[in-house]
XYZ file of C-alpha atoms in Angstrom:
469
model
C 20.142 -8.097 -214.771
C 22.293 -6.301 -217.738
C 24.171 -4.679 -214.865
C 24.739 -8.006 -213.624
C 25.465 -10.392 -216.827
C 28.359 -7.925 -218.013
C 29.646 -7.774 -213.987
C 29.907 -11.920 -214.586
C 31.619 -11.462 -217.585
C 34.111 -9.291 -216.494
C 35.090 -12.129 -213.604
C 35.441 -14.160 -216.007
C 37.654 -12.052 -218.345
C 39.611 -11.976 -215.350
C 40.019 -15.155 -215.113
C 41.446 -16.127 -218.141
C 43.675 -12.932 -218.264
C 45.359 -14.843 -215.318
C 45.642 -17.922 -217.284
C 47.003 -16.427 -220.523
C 48.743 -13.264 -219.678
C 50.955 -11.769 -217.257
C 50.071 -9.893 -213.689
C 51.621 -6.879 -213.756
C 50.345 -5.265 -211.049
C 51.545 -7.803 -208.685
C 54.030 -9.812 -210.518
C 58.279 -9.580 -210.244
C 59.986 -6.881 -212.391
C 62.536 -8.699 -214.529
C 60.623 -11.990 -215.262
C 57.446 -10.413 -215.457
C 58.724 -7.710 -218.039
C 60.493 -10.659 -220.102
C 57.511 -13.032 -220.250
C 54.620 -10.530 -221.649
C 57.710 -9.173 -224.104
C 59.025 -12.399 -225.547
C 55.868 -13.306 -226.939
C 55.172 -10.078 -228.595
C 59.129 -10.278 -229.612
C 58.734 -13.608 -231.476
C 55.171 -11.776 -233.231
C 56.994 -8.750 -234.394
C 59.727 -11.106 -235.560
C 57.657 -13.295 -237.216
C 55.303 -10.047 -238.554
C 58.454 -8.533 -240.376
C 58.207 -12.142 -242.156
C 55.897 -10.591 -244.155
C 58.151 -8.442 -245.662
C 61.607 -10.463 -246.323
C 59.244 -12.985 -247.539
C 57.888 -10.207 -250.232
C 61.431 -8.938 -250.854
C 63.350 -12.020 -250.683
C 60.910 -13.847 -253.474
C 60.087 -10.129 -255.572
C 64.394 -9.561 -255.209
C 63.920 -12.424 -257.970
C 62.479 -9.784 -260.631
C 65.863 -7.375 -260.258
C 67.117 -3.869 -258.294
C 64.419 -2.030 -259.601
C 61.811 -4.179 -257.603
C 63.549 -4.180 -254.550
C 63.712 -0.324 -254.454
C 60.164 -0.601 -254.891
C 59.661 -2.352 -252.407
C 61.626 -0.737 -249.510
C 59.453 2.537 -250.837
C 55.959 0.760 -250.587
C 57.076 -0.321 -247.307
C 57.444 2.800 -246.119
C 54.197 4.399 -247.555
C 52.387 1.346 -246.255
C 53.703 2.158 -242.460
C 52.555 5.567 -243.280
C 49.187 4.267 -244.081
C 49.177 1.717 -241.393
C 49.755 5.109 -239.071
C 46.354 6.548 -239.714
C 44.956 3.375 -237.672
C 47.385 2.279 -235.150
C 46.853 5.249 -233.236
C 43.222 4.574 -232.885
C 44.003 0.926 -231.764
C 47.432 2.366 -229.281
C 45.075 4.743 -227.632
C 42.248 2.237 -227.090
C 44.871 0.003 -225.607
C 45.939 2.747 -223.306
C 42.812 3.429 -222.465
C 41.623 -0.343 -221.837
C 45.273 -0.579 -219.912
C 44.268 2.074 -217.623
C 40.438 0.857 -216.933
C 42.228 -2.564 -216.004
C 44.714 -1.132 -213.638
C 41.634 0.672 -212.181
C 39.901 -2.688 -211.683
C 37.304 -1.318 -213.823
C 36.734 -4.966 -216.278
C 33.341 -3.841 -217.117
C 34.346 -0.414 -218.534
C 37.521 -2.262 -220.146
C 34.751 -4.737 -222.412
C 33.274 -1.528 -223.442
C 36.214 0.680 -224.803
C 37.518 -2.180 -226.427
C 34.289 -2.798 -228.340
C 33.876 1.035 -229.259
C 36.798 0.502 -230.521
C 36.811 -2.295 -232.573
C 33.953 -1.434 -234.358
C 34.917 2.260 -235.066
C 37.972 0.564 -236.350
C 36.747 -1.751 -239.185
C 34.632 1.209 -240.647
C 37.252 3.704 -240.483
C 39.866 1.264 -242.240
C 37.057 0.304 -245.100
C 36.822 4.140 -246.179
C 40.595 4.651 -245.882
C 41.302 1.812 -248.003
C 39.092 3.159 -250.639
C 39.937 6.927 -250.013
C 44.191 5.877 -250.756
C 43.323 3.740 -253.561
C 41.578 6.757 -255.388
C 44.268 9.439 -255.268
C 47.266 6.415 -255.022
C 49.151 6.865 -258.661
C 49.304 10.984 -257.332
C 50.676 10.390 -254.217
C 53.878 8.381 -256.360
C 54.126 11.519 -258.544
C 54.223 13.637 -255.735
C 57.298 11.177 -253.952
C 58.996 11.844 -257.552
C 58.910 7.851 -258.433
C 57.450 8.821 -262.043
C 61.370 9.741 -262.768
C 62.265 6.243 -262.764
C 59.209 4.350 -264.359
C 59.911 1.108 -264.076
C 60.248 1.619 -259.993
C 56.929 3.978 -259.873
C 54.758 1.046 -262.050
C 55.511 -1.618 -260.112
C 55.616 0.403 -256.783
C 52.036 1.040 -258.184
C 51.064 -2.596 -258.487
C 51.897 -3.545 -255.524
C 50.561 -0.914 -253.386
C 47.169 -1.492 -255.189
C 46.438 -5.248 -254.470
C 48.207 -4.459 -251.040
C 44.974 -2.047 -250.070
C 42.333 -4.656 -250.073
C 44.245 -5.910 -247.056
C 44.125 -2.759 -244.577
C 40.802 -3.277 -243.014
C 41.844 -6.896 -242.122
C 45.146 -5.666 -240.931
C 44.027 -2.614 -239.136
C 41.244 -4.324 -237.065
C 44.198 -7.168 -236.618
C 46.106 -4.202 -234.845
C 43.253 -3.178 -232.881
C 42.544 -6.416 -231.783
C 46.016 -7.446 -230.655
C 46.324 -3.729 -228.654
C 43.261 -4.325 -226.860
C 44.411 -8.256 -226.019
C 48.543 -7.291 -225.155
C 46.942 -4.494 -222.781
C 44.926 -7.063 -220.498
C 48.646 -8.667 -220.435
C 47.699 -11.342 -222.975
C 50.826 -12.051 -225.483
C 49.653 -14.599 -226.772
C 47.451 -14.960 -228.698
C 48.573 -12.374 -231.018
C 51.417 -13.946 -231.566
C 49.492 -17.220 -232.209
C 47.648 -15.438 -234.874
C 50.794 -13.436 -236.712
C 52.316 -16.726 -236.911
C 49.396 -18.116 -238.955
C 48.845 -15.471 -241.282
C 52.781 -15.072 -242.208
C 52.653 -18.763 -242.923
C 49.554 -18.143 -245.273
C 51.650 -15.401 -246.741
C 54.991 -17.561 -247.394
C 52.570 -20.061 -248.936
C 51.130 -17.925 -251.693
C 53.241 -15.268 -251.610
C 55.391 -17.694 -254.559
C 52.220 -19.387 -256.001
C 51.590 -16.195 -257.248
C 54.337 -14.142 -257.759
C 55.526 -16.772 -260.219
C 53.081 -19.350 -261.188
C 51.917 -22.610 -260.078
C 50.075 -24.747 -262.162
C 47.103 -23.583 -263.818
C 47.894 -20.013 -261.823
C 49.581 -17.604 -263.856
C 52.980 -15.567 -262.214
C 51.723 -11.839 -261.583
C 55.008 -10.360 -260.163
C 54.432 -7.371 -257.368
C 50.736 -7.977 -258.005
C 51.315 -10.750 -257.080
C 53.392 -10.793 -253.591
C 50.705 -7.557 -252.675
C 47.700 -9.985 -253.193
C 49.391 -12.644 -251.231
C 50.871 -10.116 -248.027
C 46.452 -8.476 -248.559
C 44.572 -12.250 -248.471
C 46.870 -13.039 -245.506
C 45.861 -9.630 -243.627
C 42.566 -10.136 -244.291
C 42.545 -14.023 -243.005
C 44.400 -12.699 -240.128
C 41.394 -10.045 -239.491
C 38.705 -12.786 -239.529
C 40.770 -15.086 -236.839
C 41.340 -11.959 -234.633
C 37.445 -11.082 -234.418
C 36.168 -15.005 -233.919
C 38.862 -14.693 -230.931
C 37.882 -12.139 -229.851
C 34.083 -12.940 -229.986
C 34.073 -16.033 -228.116
C 35.862 -14.566 -224.913
C 38.931 -16.573 -225.305
C 41.118 -14.092 -225.179
C 40.173 -12.659 -221.489
C 37.917 -9.935 -222.886
C 34.251 -10.049 -223.751
C 32.939 -7.353 -226.327
C 29.506 -5.959 -225.481
C 26.981 -5.286 -228.175
C 23.592 -5.263 -227.024
C 21.798 -1.930 -228.042
C 25.095 -1.034 -229.962
C 25.908 2.114 -231.199
C 28.725 4.499 -231.332
C 29.753 6.519 -227.843
C 31.051 9.566 -229.340
C 32.664 11.126 -226.437
C 34.554 8.001 -225.498
C 35.495 7.462 -229.543
C 36.340 11.284 -228.960
C 38.823 10.487 -225.847
C 40.625 7.756 -227.595
C 40.805 9.824 -230.902
C 43.116 12.248 -228.406
C 45.255 9.641 -227.706
C 45.351 7.815 -230.665
C 45.783 11.570 -232.959
C 49.524 12.054 -231.101
C 50.573 8.457 -231.673
C 49.674 8.464 -235.195
C 51.723 11.822 -235.430
C 54.623 9.853 -233.907
C 53.995 7.461 -236.266
C 53.439 9.352 -239.489
C 57.007 11.688 -237.620
C 59.052 8.412 -237.398
C 57.254 7.471 -241.505
C 58.462 11.582 -242.876
C 61.491 10.929 -241.455
C 62.151 7.641 -243.053
C 60.318 8.341 -246.677
C 62.388 11.796 -246.314
C 66.199 9.416 -246.354
C 64.595 7.696 -248.683
C 64.227 10.957 -251.353
C 68.009 11.974 -250.142
C 69.487 8.949 -250.454
C 67.274 8.677 -253.877
C 69.842 11.887 -255.197
C 72.449 9.876 -255.343
C 71.292 6.781 -256.961
C 67.682 5.702 -257.027
C 68.341 2.086 -257.494
C 71.854 1.351 -255.730
C 71.342 3.010 -252.412
C 67.623 2.856 -251.702
C 67.952 -0.683 -252.124
C 70.692 -0.983 -249.918
C 68.673 1.614 -247.339
C 65.581 -0.967 -248.095
C 68.632 -3.913 -246.662
C 69.462 -2.007 -244.354
C 66.491 -1.315 -242.704
C 65.651 -4.950 -242.581
C 68.735 -5.618 -240.464
C 67.754 -2.757 -238.304
C 64.349 -3.675 -237.052
C 65.171 -7.345 -236.607
C 67.635 -5.987 -234.149
C 64.268 -3.415 -232.675
C 61.895 -6.104 -232.512
C 62.830 -6.506 -228.752
C 63.109 -2.705 -228.484
C 59.500 -2.378 -229.910
C 58.320 -5.227 -227.587
C 59.995 -4.347 -224.044
C 58.743 -0.840 -225.255
C 54.944 -1.683 -225.461
C 55.582 -4.403 -221.778
C 56.217 -1.445 -220.307
C 53.703 0.639 -221.562
C 50.889 -1.506 -221.081
C 53.029 -1.761 -217.404
C 52.497 2.131 -216.804
C 49.030 1.978 -217.664
C 47.861 -0.550 -215.253
C 49.969 0.756 -212.640
C 49.219 3.851 -212.895
C 45.913 3.130 -212.922
C 45.869 1.151 -209.900
C 48.382 4.470 -208.302
C 51.811 1.837 -207.931
C 53.859 4.397 -209.251
C 57.081 3.007 -208.201
C 56.625 -0.022 -210.288
C 56.846 2.478 -212.903
C 60.146 3.590 -212.694
C 61.055 -0.277 -211.883
C 60.140 -0.989 -215.094
C 61.609 1.151 -217.200
C 65.344 0.423 -215.242
C 65.130 -3.666 -215.879
C 63.823 -2.670 -219.768
C 66.935 -0.281 -220.029
C 69.039 -2.583 -217.712
C 68.058 -6.173 -220.598
C 67.965 -4.057 -224.053
C 71.354 -2.546 -223.141
C 72.843 -5.818 -222.842
C 71.135 -7.571 -225.673
C 71.503 -4.536 -228.386
C 74.847 -4.517 -227.744
C 74.995 -8.155 -228.614
C 73.123 -7.260 -232.046
C 74.760 -4.252 -233.317
C 77.889 -6.421 -233.096
C 76.309 -9.062 -234.919
C 75.020 -6.369 -237.265
C 78.580 -5.088 -237.700
C 79.917 -8.345 -238.365
C 77.236 -9.982 -241.453
C 75.903 -7.479 -243.236
C 77.676 -8.838 -246.176
C 76.203 -12.167 -245.636
C 72.748 -10.474 -245.013
C 72.538 -8.508 -248.265
C 73.728 -11.908 -250.061
C 70.480 -13.634 -249.580
C 68.114 -10.796 -251.333
C 70.880 -9.844 -253.914
C 74.687 -10.429 -256.387
C 74.421 -6.902 -256.886
C 78.279 -6.027 -255.817
C 77.404 -2.358 -255.129
C 74.367 -3.236 -253.168
C 75.823 -5.177 -250.916
C 78.992 -2.912 -250.530
C 76.308 -0.083 -249.722
C 74.031 -1.924 -247.599
C 77.783 -2.962 -245.578
C 78.406 0.541 -245.202
C 75.087 1.333 -243.913
C 75.617 -1.182 -241.085
C 78.437 -0.302 -240.071
C 77.342 3.510 -238.832
C 73.988 2.621 -238.491
C 74.608 -0.564 -235.605
C 76.003 2.501 -233.499
C 72.932 4.102 -232.373
C 71.424 0.871 -231.994
C 71.642 0.714 -227.668
C 70.327 4.904 -227.801
C 67.749 4.040 -229.853
C 66.581 1.624 -227.401
C 67.026 3.728 -224.633
C 65.100 6.398 -226.250
C 62.055 4.336 -227.354
C 61.271 3.125 -223.789
C 61.615 6.888 -222.327
C 58.822 7.392 -224.965
C 56.859 4.572 -223.904
C 56.621 5.328 -220.389
C 55.191 8.481 -220.955
C 52.863 7.134 -223.991
C 52.128 4.582 -221.042
C 50.362 7.044 -218.851
C 48.463 8.574 -221.724
C 50.749 11.697 -222.129
C 50.813 11.022 -226.008
C 51.290 14.704 -227.019
C 54.043 14.883 -225.883
C 56.159 11.968 -226.421
C 54.819 12.488 -230.154
C 56.498 15.936 -229.698
C 59.611 14.185 -228.605
C 59.970 12.202 -231.559
C 59.370 14.176 -234.032
C 61.691 16.749 -232.513
C 64.504 14.263 -232.923
C 63.931 12.801 -236.034
C 62.577 15.422 -238.248
C 63.792 18.022 -236.037
C 67.275 16.532 -236.200
C 67.590 13.487 -238.568
C 66.334 14.934 -241.590
C 67.975 18.308 -241.402
C 71.294 16.670 -240.409
C 71.048 13.602 -242.597
C 70.950 16.373 -245.734
C 73.390 18.878 -244.654
C 76.365 15.930 -244.408
C 75.206 14.383 -247.098
C 75.421 17.315 -249.484
C 77.947 19.910 -247.779
C 80.287 17.351 -246.804
C 81.946 15.177 -248.789
C 80.334 12.401 -247.227
C 77.474 11.754 -249.315
C 75.363 8.600 -248.354
C 77.371 8.212 -245.694
C 76.292 11.462 -243.817
C 72.736 10.245 -243.748
C 73.688 6.931 -242.413
C 75.980 9.247 -239.712
C 72.200 11.131 -239.491
C 70.402 8.436 -238.811
C 72.458 7.735 -235.382
C 73.119 11.420 -233.950
C 69.077 11.411 -233.765
C 68.892 8.238 -232.213
C 71.802 10.174 -229.514
C 69.306 13.603 -229.458
C 66.133 10.746 -228.961
C 67.787 9.205 -225.715
C 68.785 12.626 -224.357
C 65.075 14.411 -224.549
C 63.563 11.622 -224.145
C 65.036 10.468 -220.863
C 65.117 14.952 -219.407
C 60.914 14.416 -219.926
C 60.812 10.951 -218.059
C 62.650 12.155 -214.893
C 59.961 15.763 -215.125
C 57.169 13.517 -214.204
C 55.277 15.711 -215.262
C 53.030 12.715 -217.319
C 52.439 10.839 -213.996
C 49.076 13.817 -214.008
C 47.533 12.777 -217.387
C 44.036 11.932 -216.747
C 42.335 9.918 -219.345
């Protein structure tokens, strides 16, 4: 009887997915990729508004606040890595099961992943709160008491939103693995609107609410993340997302959780490598000027991330398409999706690179009137924009590989090019040549070129096609 009910749920799930999502197994390549990726790109752009909203309002406090929120974002990204890899691992396995036509196992895997994430993220937030001051001291932020105190206050408030943020990401990854990118977009839009409303009220005060400055910015974001987690859970519990959680006689399936962890740990380490490289660049930049150059890098990264939202969306779309089509043994469609992604992103990123080159000053003026920060931001963008196409090509390469479940291979590619190439190159060019901070930005572009070359070589080898999960 239980099996019959689960089978019935699977059929309902398939019907719902076909209405709300895309057909990655049979649909036309170019249009299917765009239809799936565009809501994700919009979702990521909306999500990025989280940091833009905070930066916009916090920048009114001063340049130290801009530097503090820049460091906080990188540390927040590092914290997020602990759970996001597990979510990605769950999504990869769910996508493979859907491609195989095993919706029952897809629902079961989703249930295990969500419950595990909820428990893990709660424990992680508590642990990080205890060790936060020591972590900031290790980064050398205590050398500037103002930046140190602002960073500590903001991050401590932000930790309260970690469980909601992690659960939302887990559910979004699972729902997207079914081909549905609409629901994640709606959730992120709602939470960003909430953050936009709360941020100015809590930062500057309104009526009976006293101004809380940086702490107010952190509380606003944390509250929005917690609300997003509740909305996500409500959505998937009702079955409207296209998947059905299975809680009958629930118990942790540790063999399955270990399989997810094996997938997820390499994804976490991959993003950890990105965090390490960025934090290292912040540390190198701080040697020249802990406020001007760090603030400029913070603003420049926002432009980069805006341009890369489309890359992230297309990359995840290709990753999901790889998982489903590998499960269905449609190998030719995997390479067709890759080719389409590279073609479309090359055109788009060329346009965005030109825009970044031309409007860097106008963008910086939104956040600061300091001429030194504006000038440094423009110099960064005039170099970084030349790496946009290379980053896009390299990112799509590794997403195909990780979509097949070969997450360790993609992690090695990222770590070797970002930590192994970017950091030492940036340090050498900035310290042993007259380039100073300009050498850091050139090092970033060189690492993106390396990412493209190494990733494409591994893609063409095709050994990742044999990965079992």
